[in-house]
Amino acid sequence: MGLNDVDAMGTRMSDFTNKLCPADEIESRVAALPKPMVFTNGVFDLLHRGHVTCLAQARALGASLVIGLNSDASARTLAKGPERPLNTQLDRACVLAALESVSLVITFDEPTPIELLRRVRPQWYVKGGDYDMETLAETALVRSWGGEARALPYMAGQSTTRLVQRIRG
């Protein structure tokens, strides 16, 4: 079945791809989202329970959730291993876009989402609890326009790196 096909229930399989946002549409697409807007970012290589729990909690803080997705090139700069990411940026973006909690997915090529945050200007910036929010430049930036930053609870034992290690035995 292709992205434009209709499944047995009559749902267009491409509906979720409307959440994929090209760089030249960021401002207009973000302006159309309900506020308050929450932003998070990451590689989201092998989506797992920790990811989806964090994304649902992030969405609960606001009326919409925007995800900044590290591009394949950006992800390779993060010292996660030479073969990572395992899934392509398009595959990772589509999986995220299919989630109910996600409003928009924007891929970025830089090592950090600073420039993307400047364009999106969310009311909330969130990361998983394994981050110290006070040390992130992203936190200072979002607070500069009156936004808030929060670390969401970390689910111990839930990580893509650990999952990859288990698969490899």
Short mmCIF file of C-alpha atoms in Angstrom, two decimals:
data_model
loop_
_atom_site.label_atom_id
_atom_site.label_comp_id
_atom_site.label_asym_id
_atom_site.label_seq_id
_atom_site.Cartn_x
_atom_site.Cartn_y
_atom_site.Cartn_z
CA MET A 1 0.00 0.00 0.00
CA GLY A 2 1.42 3.42 -0.95
CA LEU A 3 1.22 6.68 1.00
CA ASN A 4 -1.72 7.91 -1.05
CA ASP A 5 -3.73 4.67 -0.85
CA VAL A 6 -6.84 4.24 1.27
CA ASP A 7 -6.94 1.48 3.89
CA ALA A 8 -9.87 -0.88 4.57
CA MET A 9 -11.50 1.70 6.86
CA GLY A 10 -11.34 4.47 4.26
CA THR A 11 -8.49 6.40 5.91
CA ARG A 12 -5.97 7.96 3.57
CA MET A 13 -2.58 6.56 4.51
CA SER A 14 -0.91 9.90 3.75
CA ASP A 15 -2.93 11.94 6.28
CA PHE A 16 -0.10 11.88 8.80
CA THR A 17 2.39 13.14 6.21
CA ASN A 18 0.61 16.50 6.39
CA LYS A 19 2.45 16.94 9.70
CA LEU A 20 5.84 16.94 7.92
CA CYS A 21 6.94 20.56 7.58
CA PRO A 22 9.43 21.76 4.95
CA ALA A 23 11.84 24.52 6.03
CA ASP A 24 10.23 27.15 3.78
CA GLU A 25 6.85 26.68 5.48
CA ILE A 26 7.92 26.77 9.14
CA GLU A 27 6.61 30.20 10.08
CA SER A 28 3.23 29.83 8.38
CA ARG A 29 2.65 26.28 9.65
CA VAL A 30 3.66 27.16 13.21
CA ALA A 31 1.45 30.27 13.19
CA ALA A 32 -1.56 28.08 12.41
CA LEU A 33 -1.00 25.79 15.42
CA PRO A 34 -3.04 26.19 18.61
CA LYS A 35 -1.23 27.80 21.53
CA PRO A 36 0.43 27.20 23.88
CA MET A 37 2.90 25.37 21.70
CA VAL A 38 5.39 22.84 23.09
CA PHE A 39 8.68 22.02 21.35
CA THR A 40 11.05 19.12 21.82
CA ASN A 41 13.82 17.69 19.70
CA GLY A 42 15.85 14.57 19.18
CA VAL A 43 16.91 11.76 16.87
CA PHE A 44 14.06 9.35 17.74
CA ASP A 45 15.85 6.55 15.91
CA LEU A 46 14.05 3.47 17.23
CA LEU A 47 10.87 4.79 18.77
CA HIS A 48 10.20 3.15 22.13
CA ARG A 49 7.98 3.49 25.20
CA GLY A 50 10.21 6.15 26.75
CA HIS A 51 9.87 8.31 23.64
CA VAL A 52 6.10 8.04 23.29
CA THR A 53 5.55 8.60 27.03
CA CYS A 54 7.69 11.73 26.92
CA LEU A 55 5.90 13.00 23.80
CA ALA A 56 2.47 12.44 25.36
CA GLN A 57 3.58 14.29 28.51
CA ALA A 58 4.99 17.11 26.40
CA ARG A 59 1.75 17.49 24.46
CA ALA A 60 -0.21 17.60 27.73
CA LEU A 61 1.62 20.83 28.60
CA GLY A 62 0.11 22.66 25.64
CA ALA A 63 -2.32 22.62 22.76
CA SER A 64 0.20 21.52 20.12
CA LEU A 65 3.54 19.72 19.96
CA VAL A 66 6.29 20.51 17.45
CA ILE A 67 9.20 18.12 17.09
CA GLY A 68 12.59 19.22 15.85
CA LEU A 69 14.07 16.08 14.28
CA ASN A 70 17.82 15.76 13.84
CA SER A 71 18.57 15.04 10.19
CA ASP A 72 20.69 12.00 9.38
CA ALA A 73 23.76 14.24 9.03
CA SER A 74 23.02 16.03 12.31
CA ALA A 75 22.42 12.73 14.14
CA ARG A 76 25.81 11.43 13.01
CA THR A 77 27.50 14.32 14.86
CA LEU A 78 26.02 13.23 18.21
CA ALA A 79 28.44 10.37 18.98
CA LYS A 80 25.76 7.67 18.99
CA GLY A 81 27.87 5.36 16.84
CA PRO A 82 28.98 5.24 13.19
CA GLU A 83 25.97 3.22 12.02
CA ARG A 84 23.39 5.49 13.61
CA PRO A 85 20.78 6.52 12.90
CA LEU A 86 19.44 3.13 11.91
CA ASN A 87 16.32 4.62 10.31
CA THR A 88 16.45 7.40 7.72
CA GLN A 89 15.24 10.88 8.60
CA LEU A 90 12.16 10.43 6.39
CA ASP A 91 11.27 7.16 8.10
CA ARG A 92 11.81 8.68 11.56
CA ALA A 93 9.76 11.76 10.62
CA CYS A 94 6.87 9.65 9.31
CA VAL A 95 6.76 7.48 12.44
CA LEU A 96 6.66 10.59 14.64
CA ALA A 97 4.06 12.30 12.44
CA ALA A 98 1.77 9.28 12.77
CA LEU A 99 1.57 9.78 16.55
CA GLU A 100 -1.58 11.43 17.85
CA SER A 101 0.39 13.65 20.26
CA VAL A 102 2.49 15.21 17.49
CA SER A 103 1.30 18.30 15.61
CA LEU A 104 4.28 19.04 13.35
CA VAL A 105 7.69 17.51 12.55
CA ILE A 106 10.52 19.71 11.29
CA THR A 107 13.92 18.26 10.34
CA PHE A 108 17.04 20.31 11.09
CA ASP A 109 20.65 19.85 9.97
CA GLU A 110 22.51 21.73 12.71
CA PRO A 111 23.97 20.00 15.80
CA THR A 112 21.43 21.79 18.05
CA PRO A 113 17.92 23.13 17.40
CA ILE A 114 18.84 26.73 18.35
CA GLU A 115 18.12 28.23 14.92
CA LEU A 116 14.91 26.23 14.59
CA LEU A 117 13.78 27.37 18.04
CA ARG A 118 14.32 31.00 16.96
CA ARG A 119 11.94 30.42 14.07
CA VAL A 120 9.32 28.40 15.98
CA ARG A 121 9.34 30.46 19.25
CA PRO A 122 7.43 27.93 21.39
CA GLN A 123 5.92 28.72 24.77
CA TRP A 124 7.45 25.50 26.16
CA TYR A 125 10.75 23.70 25.52
CA VAL A 126 10.93 20.18 26.95
CA LYS A 127 13.44 17.33 27.02
CA GLY A 128 13.62 13.97 28.74
CA GLY A 129 14.72 13.85 32.35
CA ASP A 130 18.21 12.70 31.41
CA TYR A 131 18.98 16.32 30.43
CA ASP A 132 19.97 19.13 32.80
CA MET A 133 17.80 21.92 31.40
CA GLU A 134 19.83 24.65 33.10
CA THR A 135 22.92 23.76 31.05
CA LEU A 136 21.18 23.92 27.66
CA ALA A 137 21.51 27.01 25.46
CA GLU A 138 18.01 26.16 24.21
CA THR A 139 16.59 26.81 27.69
CA ALA A 140 18.13 30.29 27.89
CA LEU A 141 16.86 31.12 24.41
CA VAL A 142 13.26 30.07 25.09
CA ARG A 143 13.26 31.93 28.40
CA SER A 144 14.50 35.08 26.60
CA TRP A 145 11.01 35.54 25.07
CA GLY A 146 9.13 34.48 28.20
CA GLY A 147 8.87 30.78 27.44
CA GLU A 148 9.39 27.96 29.90
CA ALA A 149 11.66 24.93 29.89
CA ARG A 150 11.10 21.64 31.67
CA ALA A 151 12.70 18.23 31.92
CA LEU A 152 10.08 15.49 31.81
CA PRO A 153 10.43 12.33 33.91
CA TYR A 154 12.98 9.89 32.55
CA MET A 155 11.93 6.27 32.18
CA ALA A 156 14.87 4.25 33.46
CA GLY A 157 15.96 1.49 31.13
CA GLN A 158 14.32 3.04 28.05
CA SER A 159 16.88 4.16 25.49
CA THR A 160 17.56 3.50 21.83
CA THR A 161 21.23 2.81 22.59
CA ARG A 162 20.24 0.13 25.10
CA LEU A 163 17.75 -1.34 22.62
CA VAL A 164 20.39 -1.51 19.89
CA GLN A 165 22.76 -3.26 22.32
CA ARG A 166 20.07 -5.85 23.16
CA ILE A 167 19.37 -6.50 19.47
CA ARG A 168 23.06 -7.05 18.78
CA GLY A 169 23.23 -9.49 21.72
#
